JSON list of C-alpha atoms in Angstrom, two decimals:
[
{"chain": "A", "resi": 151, "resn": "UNK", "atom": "CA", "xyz": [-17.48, 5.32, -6.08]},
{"chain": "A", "resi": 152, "resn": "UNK", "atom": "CA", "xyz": [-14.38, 6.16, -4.10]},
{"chain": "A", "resi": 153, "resn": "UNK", "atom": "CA", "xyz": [-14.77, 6.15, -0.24]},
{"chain": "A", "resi": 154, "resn": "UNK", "atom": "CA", "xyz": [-12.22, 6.11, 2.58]},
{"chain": "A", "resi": 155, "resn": "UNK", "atom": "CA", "xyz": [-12.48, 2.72, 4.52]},
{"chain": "A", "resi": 156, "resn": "UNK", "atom": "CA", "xyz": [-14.44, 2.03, 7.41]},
{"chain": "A", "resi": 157, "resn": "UNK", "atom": "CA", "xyz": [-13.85, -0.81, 10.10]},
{"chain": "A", "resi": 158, "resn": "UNK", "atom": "CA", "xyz": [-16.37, -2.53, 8.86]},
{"chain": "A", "resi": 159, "resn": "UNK", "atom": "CA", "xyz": [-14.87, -2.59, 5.53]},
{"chain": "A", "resi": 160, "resn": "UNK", "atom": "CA", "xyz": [-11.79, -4.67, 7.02]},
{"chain": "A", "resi": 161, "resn": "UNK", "atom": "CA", "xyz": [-13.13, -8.52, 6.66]},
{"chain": "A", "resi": 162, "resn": "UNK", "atom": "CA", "xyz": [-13.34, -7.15, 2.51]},
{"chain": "A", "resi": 163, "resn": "UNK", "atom": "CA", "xyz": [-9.90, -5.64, 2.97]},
{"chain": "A", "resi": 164, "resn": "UNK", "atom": "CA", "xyz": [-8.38, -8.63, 4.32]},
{"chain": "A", "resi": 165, "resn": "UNK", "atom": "CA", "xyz": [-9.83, -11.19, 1.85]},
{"chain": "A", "resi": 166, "resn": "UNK", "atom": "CA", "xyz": [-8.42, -8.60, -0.92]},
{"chain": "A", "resi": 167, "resn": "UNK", "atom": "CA", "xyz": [-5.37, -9.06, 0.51]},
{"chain": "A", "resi": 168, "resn": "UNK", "atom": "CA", "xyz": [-5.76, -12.40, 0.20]},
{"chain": "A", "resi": 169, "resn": "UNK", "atom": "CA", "xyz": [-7.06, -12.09, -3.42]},
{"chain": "A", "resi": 170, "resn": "UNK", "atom": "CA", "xyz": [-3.77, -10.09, -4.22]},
{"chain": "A", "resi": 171, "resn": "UNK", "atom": "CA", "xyz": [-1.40, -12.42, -2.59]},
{"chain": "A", "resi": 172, "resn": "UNK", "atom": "CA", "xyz": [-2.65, -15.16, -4.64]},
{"chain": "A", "resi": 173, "resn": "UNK", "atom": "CA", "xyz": [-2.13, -13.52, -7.78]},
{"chain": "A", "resi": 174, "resn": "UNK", "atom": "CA", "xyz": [1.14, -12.53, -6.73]},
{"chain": "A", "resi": 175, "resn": "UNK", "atom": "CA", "xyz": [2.13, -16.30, -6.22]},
{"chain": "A", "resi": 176, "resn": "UNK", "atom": "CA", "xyz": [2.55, -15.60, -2.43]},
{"chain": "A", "resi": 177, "resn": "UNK", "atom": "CA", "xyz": [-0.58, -16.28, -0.64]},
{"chain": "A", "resi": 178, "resn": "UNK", "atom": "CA", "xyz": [1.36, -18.08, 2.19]},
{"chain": "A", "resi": 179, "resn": "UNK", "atom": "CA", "xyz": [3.38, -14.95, 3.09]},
{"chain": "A", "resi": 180, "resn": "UNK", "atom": "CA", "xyz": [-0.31, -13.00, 3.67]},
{"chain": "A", "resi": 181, "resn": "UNK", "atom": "CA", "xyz": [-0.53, -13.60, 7.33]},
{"chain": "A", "resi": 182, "resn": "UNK", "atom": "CA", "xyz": [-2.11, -9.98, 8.50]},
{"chain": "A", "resi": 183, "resn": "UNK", "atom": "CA", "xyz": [-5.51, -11.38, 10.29]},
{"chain": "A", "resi": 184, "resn": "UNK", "atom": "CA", "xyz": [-8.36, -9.03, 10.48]},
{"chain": "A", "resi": 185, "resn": "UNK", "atom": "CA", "xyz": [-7.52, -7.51, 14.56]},
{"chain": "A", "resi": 186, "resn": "UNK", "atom": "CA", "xyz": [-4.27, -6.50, 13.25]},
{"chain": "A", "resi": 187, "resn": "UNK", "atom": "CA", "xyz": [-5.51, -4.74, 10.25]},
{"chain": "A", "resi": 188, "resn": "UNK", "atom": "CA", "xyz": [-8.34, -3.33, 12.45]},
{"chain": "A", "resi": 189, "resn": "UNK", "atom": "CA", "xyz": [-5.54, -1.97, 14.32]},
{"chain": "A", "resi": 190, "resn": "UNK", "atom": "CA", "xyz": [-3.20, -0.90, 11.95]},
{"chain": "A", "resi": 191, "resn": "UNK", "atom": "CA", "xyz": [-5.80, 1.01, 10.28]},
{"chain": "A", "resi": 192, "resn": "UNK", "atom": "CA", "xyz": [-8.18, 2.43, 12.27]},
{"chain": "A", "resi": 193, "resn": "UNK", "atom": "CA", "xyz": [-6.39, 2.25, 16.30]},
{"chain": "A", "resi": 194, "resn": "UNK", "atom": "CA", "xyz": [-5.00, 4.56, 18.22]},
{"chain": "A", "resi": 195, "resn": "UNK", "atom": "CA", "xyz": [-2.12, 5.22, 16.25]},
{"chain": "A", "resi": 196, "resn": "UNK", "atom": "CA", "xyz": [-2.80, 4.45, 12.78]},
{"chain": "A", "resi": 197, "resn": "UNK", "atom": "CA", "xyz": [-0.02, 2.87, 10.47]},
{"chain": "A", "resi": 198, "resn": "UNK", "atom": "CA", "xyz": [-2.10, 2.66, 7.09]},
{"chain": "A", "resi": 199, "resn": "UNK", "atom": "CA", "xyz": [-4.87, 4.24, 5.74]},
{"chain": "A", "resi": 200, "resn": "UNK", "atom": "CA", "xyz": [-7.24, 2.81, 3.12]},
{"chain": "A", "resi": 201, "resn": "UNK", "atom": "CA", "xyz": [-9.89, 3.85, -0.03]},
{"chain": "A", "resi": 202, "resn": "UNK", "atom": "CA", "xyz": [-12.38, 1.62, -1.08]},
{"chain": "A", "resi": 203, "resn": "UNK", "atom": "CA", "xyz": [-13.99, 1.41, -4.62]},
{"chain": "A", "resi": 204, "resn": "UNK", "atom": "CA", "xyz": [-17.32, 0.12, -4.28]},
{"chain": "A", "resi": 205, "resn": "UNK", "atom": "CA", "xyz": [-20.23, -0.62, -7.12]},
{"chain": "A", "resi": 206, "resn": "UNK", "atom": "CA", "xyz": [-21.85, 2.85, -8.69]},
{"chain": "A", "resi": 207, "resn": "UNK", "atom": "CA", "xyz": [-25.00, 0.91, -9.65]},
{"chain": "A", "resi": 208, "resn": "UNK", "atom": "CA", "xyz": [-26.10, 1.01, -5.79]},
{"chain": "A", "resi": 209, "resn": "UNK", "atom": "CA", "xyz": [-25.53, -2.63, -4.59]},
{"chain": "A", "resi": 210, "resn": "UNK", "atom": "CA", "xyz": [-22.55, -1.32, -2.56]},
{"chain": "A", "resi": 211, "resn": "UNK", "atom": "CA", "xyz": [-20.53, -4.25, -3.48]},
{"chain": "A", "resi": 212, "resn": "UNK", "atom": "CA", "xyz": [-16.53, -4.15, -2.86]},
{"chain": "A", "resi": 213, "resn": "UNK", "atom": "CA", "xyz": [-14.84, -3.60, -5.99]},
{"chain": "A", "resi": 214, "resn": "UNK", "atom": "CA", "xyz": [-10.99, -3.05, -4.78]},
{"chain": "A", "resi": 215, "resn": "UNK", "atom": "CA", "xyz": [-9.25, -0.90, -2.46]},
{"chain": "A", "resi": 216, "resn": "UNK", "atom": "CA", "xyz": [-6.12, 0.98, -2.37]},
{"chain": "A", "resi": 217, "resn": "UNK", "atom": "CA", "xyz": [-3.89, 0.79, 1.27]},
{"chain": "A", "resi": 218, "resn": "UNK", "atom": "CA", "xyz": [-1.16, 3.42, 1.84]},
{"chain": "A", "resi": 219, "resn": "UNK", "atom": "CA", "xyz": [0.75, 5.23, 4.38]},
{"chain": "A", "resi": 220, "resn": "UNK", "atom": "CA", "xyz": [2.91, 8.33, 4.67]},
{"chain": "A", "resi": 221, "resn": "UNK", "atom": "CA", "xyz": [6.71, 8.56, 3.99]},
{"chain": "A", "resi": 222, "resn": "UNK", "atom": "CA", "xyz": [9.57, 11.47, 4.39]},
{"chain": "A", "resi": 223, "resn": "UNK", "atom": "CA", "xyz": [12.00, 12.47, 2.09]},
{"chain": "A", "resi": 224, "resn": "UNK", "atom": "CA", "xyz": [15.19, 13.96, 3.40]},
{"chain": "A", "resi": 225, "resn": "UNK", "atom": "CA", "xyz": [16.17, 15.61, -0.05]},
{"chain": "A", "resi": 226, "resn": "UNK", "atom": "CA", "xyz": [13.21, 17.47, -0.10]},
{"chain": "A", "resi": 227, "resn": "UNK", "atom": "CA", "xyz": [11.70, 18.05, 3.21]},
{"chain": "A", "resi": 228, "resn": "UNK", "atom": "CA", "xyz": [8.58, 17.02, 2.67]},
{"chain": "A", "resi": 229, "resn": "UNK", "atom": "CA", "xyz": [6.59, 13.55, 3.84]},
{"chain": "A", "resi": 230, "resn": "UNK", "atom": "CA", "xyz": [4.72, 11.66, 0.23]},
{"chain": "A", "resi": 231, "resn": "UNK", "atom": "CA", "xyz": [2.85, 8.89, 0.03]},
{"chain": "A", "resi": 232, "resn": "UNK", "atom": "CA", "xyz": [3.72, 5.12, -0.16]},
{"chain": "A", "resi": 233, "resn": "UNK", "atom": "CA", "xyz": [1.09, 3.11, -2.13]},
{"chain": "A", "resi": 234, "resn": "UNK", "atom": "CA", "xyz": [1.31, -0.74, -0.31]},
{"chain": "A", "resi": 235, "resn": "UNK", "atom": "CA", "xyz": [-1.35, -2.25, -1.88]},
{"chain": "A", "resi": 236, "resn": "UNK", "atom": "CA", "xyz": [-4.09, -1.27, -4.98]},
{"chain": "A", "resi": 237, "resn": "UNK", "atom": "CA", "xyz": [-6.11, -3.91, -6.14]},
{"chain": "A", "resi": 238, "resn": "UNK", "atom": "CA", "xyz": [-9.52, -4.31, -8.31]},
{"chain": "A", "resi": 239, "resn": "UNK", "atom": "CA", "xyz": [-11.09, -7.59, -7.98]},
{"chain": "A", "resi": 240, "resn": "UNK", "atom": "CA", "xyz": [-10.81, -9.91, -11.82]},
{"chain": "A", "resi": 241, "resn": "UNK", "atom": "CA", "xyz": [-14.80, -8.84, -12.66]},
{"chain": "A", "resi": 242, "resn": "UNK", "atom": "CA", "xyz": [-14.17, -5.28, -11.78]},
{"chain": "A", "resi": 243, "resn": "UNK", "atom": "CA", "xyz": [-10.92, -4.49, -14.42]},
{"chain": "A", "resi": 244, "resn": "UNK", "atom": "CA", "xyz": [-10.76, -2.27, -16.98]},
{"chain": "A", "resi": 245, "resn": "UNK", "atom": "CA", "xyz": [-14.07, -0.34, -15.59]},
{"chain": "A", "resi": 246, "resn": "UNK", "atom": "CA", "xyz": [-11.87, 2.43, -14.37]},
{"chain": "A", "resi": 247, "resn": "UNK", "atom": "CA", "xyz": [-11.82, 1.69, -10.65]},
{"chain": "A", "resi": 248, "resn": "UNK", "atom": "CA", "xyz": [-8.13, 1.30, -10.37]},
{"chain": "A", "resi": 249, "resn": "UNK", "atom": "CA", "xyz": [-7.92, 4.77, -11.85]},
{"chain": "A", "resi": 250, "resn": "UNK", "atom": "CA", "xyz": [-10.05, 6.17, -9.74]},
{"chain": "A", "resi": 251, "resn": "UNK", "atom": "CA", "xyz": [-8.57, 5.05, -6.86]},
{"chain": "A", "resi": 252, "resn": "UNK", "atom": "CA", "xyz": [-5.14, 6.33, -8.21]},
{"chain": "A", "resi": 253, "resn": "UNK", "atom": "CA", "xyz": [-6.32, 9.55, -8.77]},
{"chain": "A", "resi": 254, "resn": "UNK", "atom": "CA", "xyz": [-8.14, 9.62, -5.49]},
{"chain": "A", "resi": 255, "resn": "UNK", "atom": "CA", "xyz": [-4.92, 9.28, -4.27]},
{"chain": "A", "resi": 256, "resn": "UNK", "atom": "CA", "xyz": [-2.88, 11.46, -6.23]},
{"chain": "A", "resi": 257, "resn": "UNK", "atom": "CA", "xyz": [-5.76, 14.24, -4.96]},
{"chain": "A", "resi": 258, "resn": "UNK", "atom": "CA", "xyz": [-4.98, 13.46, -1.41]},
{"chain": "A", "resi": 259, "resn": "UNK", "atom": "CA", "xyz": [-0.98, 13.72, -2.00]},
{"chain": "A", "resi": 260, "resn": "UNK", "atom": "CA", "xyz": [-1.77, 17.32, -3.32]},
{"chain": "A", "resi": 261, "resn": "UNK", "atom": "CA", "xyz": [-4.42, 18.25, -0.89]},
{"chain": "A", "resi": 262, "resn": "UNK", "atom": "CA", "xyz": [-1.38, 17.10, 2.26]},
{"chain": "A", "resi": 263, "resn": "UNK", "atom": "CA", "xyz": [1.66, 19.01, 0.10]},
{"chain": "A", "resi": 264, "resn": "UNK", "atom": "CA", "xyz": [2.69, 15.64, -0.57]},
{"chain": "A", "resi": 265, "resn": "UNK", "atom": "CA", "xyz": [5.30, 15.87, -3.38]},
{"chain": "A", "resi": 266, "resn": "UNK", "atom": "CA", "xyz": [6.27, 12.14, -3.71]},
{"chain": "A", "resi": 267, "resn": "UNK", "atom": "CA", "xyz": [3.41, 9.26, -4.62]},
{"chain": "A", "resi": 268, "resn": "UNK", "atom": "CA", "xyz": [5.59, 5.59, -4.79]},
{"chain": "A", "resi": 269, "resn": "UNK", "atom": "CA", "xyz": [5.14, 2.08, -5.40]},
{"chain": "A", "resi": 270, "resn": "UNK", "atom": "CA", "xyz": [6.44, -0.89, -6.31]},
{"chain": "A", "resi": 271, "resn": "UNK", "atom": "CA", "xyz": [5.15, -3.03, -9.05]},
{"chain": "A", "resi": 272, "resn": "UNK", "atom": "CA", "xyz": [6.45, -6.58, -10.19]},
{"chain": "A", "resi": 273, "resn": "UNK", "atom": "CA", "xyz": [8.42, -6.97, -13.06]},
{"chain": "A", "resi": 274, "resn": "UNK", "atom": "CA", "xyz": [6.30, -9.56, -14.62]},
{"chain": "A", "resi": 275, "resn": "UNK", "atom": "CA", "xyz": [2.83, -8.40, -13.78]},
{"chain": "A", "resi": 276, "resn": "UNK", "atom": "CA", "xyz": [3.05, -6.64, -17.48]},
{"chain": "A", "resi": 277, "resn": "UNK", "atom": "CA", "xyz": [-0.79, -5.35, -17.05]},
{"chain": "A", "resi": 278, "resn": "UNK", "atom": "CA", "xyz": [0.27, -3.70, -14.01]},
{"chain": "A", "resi": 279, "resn": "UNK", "atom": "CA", "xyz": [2.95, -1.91, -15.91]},
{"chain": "A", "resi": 280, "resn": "UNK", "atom": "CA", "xyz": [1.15, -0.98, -18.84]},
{"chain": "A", "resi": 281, "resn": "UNK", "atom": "CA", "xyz": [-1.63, 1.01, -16.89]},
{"chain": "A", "resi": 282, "resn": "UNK", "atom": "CA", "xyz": [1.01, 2.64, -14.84]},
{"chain": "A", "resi": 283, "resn": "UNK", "atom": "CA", "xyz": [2.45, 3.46, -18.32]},
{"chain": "A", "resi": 284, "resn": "UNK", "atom": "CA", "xyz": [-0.58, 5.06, -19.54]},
{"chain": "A", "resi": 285, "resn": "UNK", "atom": "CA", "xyz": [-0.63, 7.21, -16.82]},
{"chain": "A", "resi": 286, "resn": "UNK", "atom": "CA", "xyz": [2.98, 8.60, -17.19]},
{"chain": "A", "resi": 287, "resn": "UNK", "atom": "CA", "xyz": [4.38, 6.77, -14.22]},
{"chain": "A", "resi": 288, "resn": "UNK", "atom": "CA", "xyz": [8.29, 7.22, -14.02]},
{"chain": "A", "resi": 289, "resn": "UNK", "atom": "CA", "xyz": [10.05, 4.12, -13.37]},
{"chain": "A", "resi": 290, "resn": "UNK", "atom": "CA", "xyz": [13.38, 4.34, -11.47]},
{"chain": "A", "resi": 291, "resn": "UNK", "atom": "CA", "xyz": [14.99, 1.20, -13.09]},
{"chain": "A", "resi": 292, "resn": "UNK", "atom": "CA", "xyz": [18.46, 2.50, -11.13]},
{"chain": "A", "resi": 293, "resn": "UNK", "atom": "CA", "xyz": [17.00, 1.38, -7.77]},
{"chain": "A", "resi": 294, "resn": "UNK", "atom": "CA", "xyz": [16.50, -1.67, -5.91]},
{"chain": "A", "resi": 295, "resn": "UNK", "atom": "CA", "xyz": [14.31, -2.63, -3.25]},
{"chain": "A", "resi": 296, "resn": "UNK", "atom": "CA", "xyz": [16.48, -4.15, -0.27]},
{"chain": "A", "resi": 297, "resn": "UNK", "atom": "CA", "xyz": [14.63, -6.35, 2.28]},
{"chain": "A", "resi": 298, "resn": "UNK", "atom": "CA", "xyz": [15.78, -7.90, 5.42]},
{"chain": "A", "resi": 299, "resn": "UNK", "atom": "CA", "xyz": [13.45, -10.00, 7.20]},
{"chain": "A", "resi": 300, "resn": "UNK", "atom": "CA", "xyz": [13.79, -13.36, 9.43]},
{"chain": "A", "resi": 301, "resn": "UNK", "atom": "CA", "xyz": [16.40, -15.05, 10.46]},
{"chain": "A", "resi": 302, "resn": "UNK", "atom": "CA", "xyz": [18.89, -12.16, 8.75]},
{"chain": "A", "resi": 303, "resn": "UNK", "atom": "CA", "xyz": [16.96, -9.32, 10.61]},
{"chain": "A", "resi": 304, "resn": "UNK", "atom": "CA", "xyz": [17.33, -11.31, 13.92]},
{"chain": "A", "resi": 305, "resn": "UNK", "atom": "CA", "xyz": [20.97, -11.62, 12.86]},
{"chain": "A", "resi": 306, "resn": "UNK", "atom": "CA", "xyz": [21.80, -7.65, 12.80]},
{"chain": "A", "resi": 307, "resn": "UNK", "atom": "CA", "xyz": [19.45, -6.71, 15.52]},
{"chain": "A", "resi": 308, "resn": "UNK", "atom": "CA", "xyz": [21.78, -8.78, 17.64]},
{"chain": "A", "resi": 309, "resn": "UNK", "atom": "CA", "xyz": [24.46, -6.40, 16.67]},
{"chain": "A", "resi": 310, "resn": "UNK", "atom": "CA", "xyz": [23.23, -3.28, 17.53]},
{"chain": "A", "resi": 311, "resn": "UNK", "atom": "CA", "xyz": [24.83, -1.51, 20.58]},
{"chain": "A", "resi": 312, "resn": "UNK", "atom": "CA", "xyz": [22.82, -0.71, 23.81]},
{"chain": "A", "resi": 313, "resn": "UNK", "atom": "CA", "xyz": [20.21, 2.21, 23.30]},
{"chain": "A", "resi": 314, "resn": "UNK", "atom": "CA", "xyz": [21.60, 5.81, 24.86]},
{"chain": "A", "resi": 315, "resn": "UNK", "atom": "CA", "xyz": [19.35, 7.68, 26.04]},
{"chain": "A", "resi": 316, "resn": "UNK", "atom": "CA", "xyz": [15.37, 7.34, 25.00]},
{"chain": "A", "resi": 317, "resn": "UNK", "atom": "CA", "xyz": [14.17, 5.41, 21.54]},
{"chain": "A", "resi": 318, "resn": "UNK", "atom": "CA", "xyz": [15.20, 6.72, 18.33]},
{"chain": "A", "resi": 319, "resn": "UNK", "atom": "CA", "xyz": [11.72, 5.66, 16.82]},
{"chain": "A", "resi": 320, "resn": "UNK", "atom": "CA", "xyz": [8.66, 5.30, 18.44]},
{"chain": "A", "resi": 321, "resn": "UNK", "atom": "CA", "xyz": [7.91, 2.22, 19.96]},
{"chain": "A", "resi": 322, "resn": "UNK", "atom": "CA", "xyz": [6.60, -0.94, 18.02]},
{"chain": "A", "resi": 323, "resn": "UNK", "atom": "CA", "xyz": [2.76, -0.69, 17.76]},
{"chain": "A", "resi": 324, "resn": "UNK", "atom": "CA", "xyz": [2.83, 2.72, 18.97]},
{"chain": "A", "resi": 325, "resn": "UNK", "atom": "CA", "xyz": [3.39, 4.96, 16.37]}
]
C-alpha cells in the first residue's frame, strides 16, 4: 500500500534516511534529526513532501518511502517534480514497492501538470540503474550535478553585493 506520510510516520522516515545513507557509504553526512524533518515536511511552509509504502498483509509495517519536492523549469514553464530520496528497506526488494511508489509518483506529476519527474542516481549503485532501466528512464549522461557546500559556499556568499530592495527568495525556513 501507497499512502502519503503522516507526522507520525517521521521517526520511520528518519531512520530510512539513515538506512539509505549507510548504503550510500555516507551515513555521517545524514544529520537531518526528526524536528527538522517534522518541519520540513509537515510545518507551516512545507519544503518536502513524502509517500510511504507500508505492508499489504495488514501489519502496517514500514516498507520504504519516497521524499520529493517541486521544481520549475524555465524552458518550459511549468514546475516538475524532484525525487530526493526513494528507498525500500533490504527484506522488502523486488516485491514491487519501489514501483509502486514510482508510479505513485509519476500519477501525482500528471494529476499537478507536472511535465518533468528527476533524480539522481549513483553511478555504481548498478541495481538502482537497472530498475530505472526497466522502466524507460532517460539518462542525461551530458549533465553534471554541481554542489557547493561549506567552507566554499561561505566563500562566495561573502562576495555577494548588498541586497536592493526586498529578498529575491523567500526567506530561509520560510518558504
Amino acid at each position: 500500500m501507497i499512502r502519503a506520510a503522516t507526522p507520525n510516520d517521521v521517526p520511520e522516515i528518519r531512520a530510512m534516511i539513515r538506512e539509505l545513507a549507510a548504503y550510500e557509504r555516507a551515513v555521517e553526512q545524514a544529520r537531518a534529526g526528526e524536528e527538522q524533518l517534522r518541519d520540513a515536511l509537515f510545518g507551516e511552509h512545507p519544503a518536502a513532501f513524502a509517500l510511504i509504502a507500508e505492508d499489504d498483509g495488514g501489519t502496517g509495517e514500514v516498507l520504504g518511502f519516497a521524499l520529493w519536492f517541486p521544481r520549475f523549469s524555465t524552458w518550459t514553464g511549468t514546475r516538475g517534480m524532484h525525487l530526493e530520496d526513494l528507498y525500500v528497506r533490504p527484506q522488502a526488494r523486488g516485491g514491487g514497492h519501489g514501483k509502486a511508489l514510482l508510479a505513485a509518483l509519476a500519477a501525482l506529476c500528471r494529476e499537478k501538470g507536472y511535465e518533468r519527474f528527476e533524480w539522481w542516481v549513483l553511478d555504481w549503485n548498478q541495481p538502482a540503474i537497472d530498475f530505472y532501466k526497466s522502466l524507460g528512464v532517460e539518462f542525461l549522461e551530458e549533465w553534471k550535478v554541481c554542489r557547493l557546500s561549506g567552507e566554499p559556499l561561505g566563500a562566495l556568499a561573502g562576495l555577494a553585493p548588498a541586497p536592493a530592495h526586498g529578498p529575491a527568495a523567500p526567506a530561509a525556513g520560510r518558504g
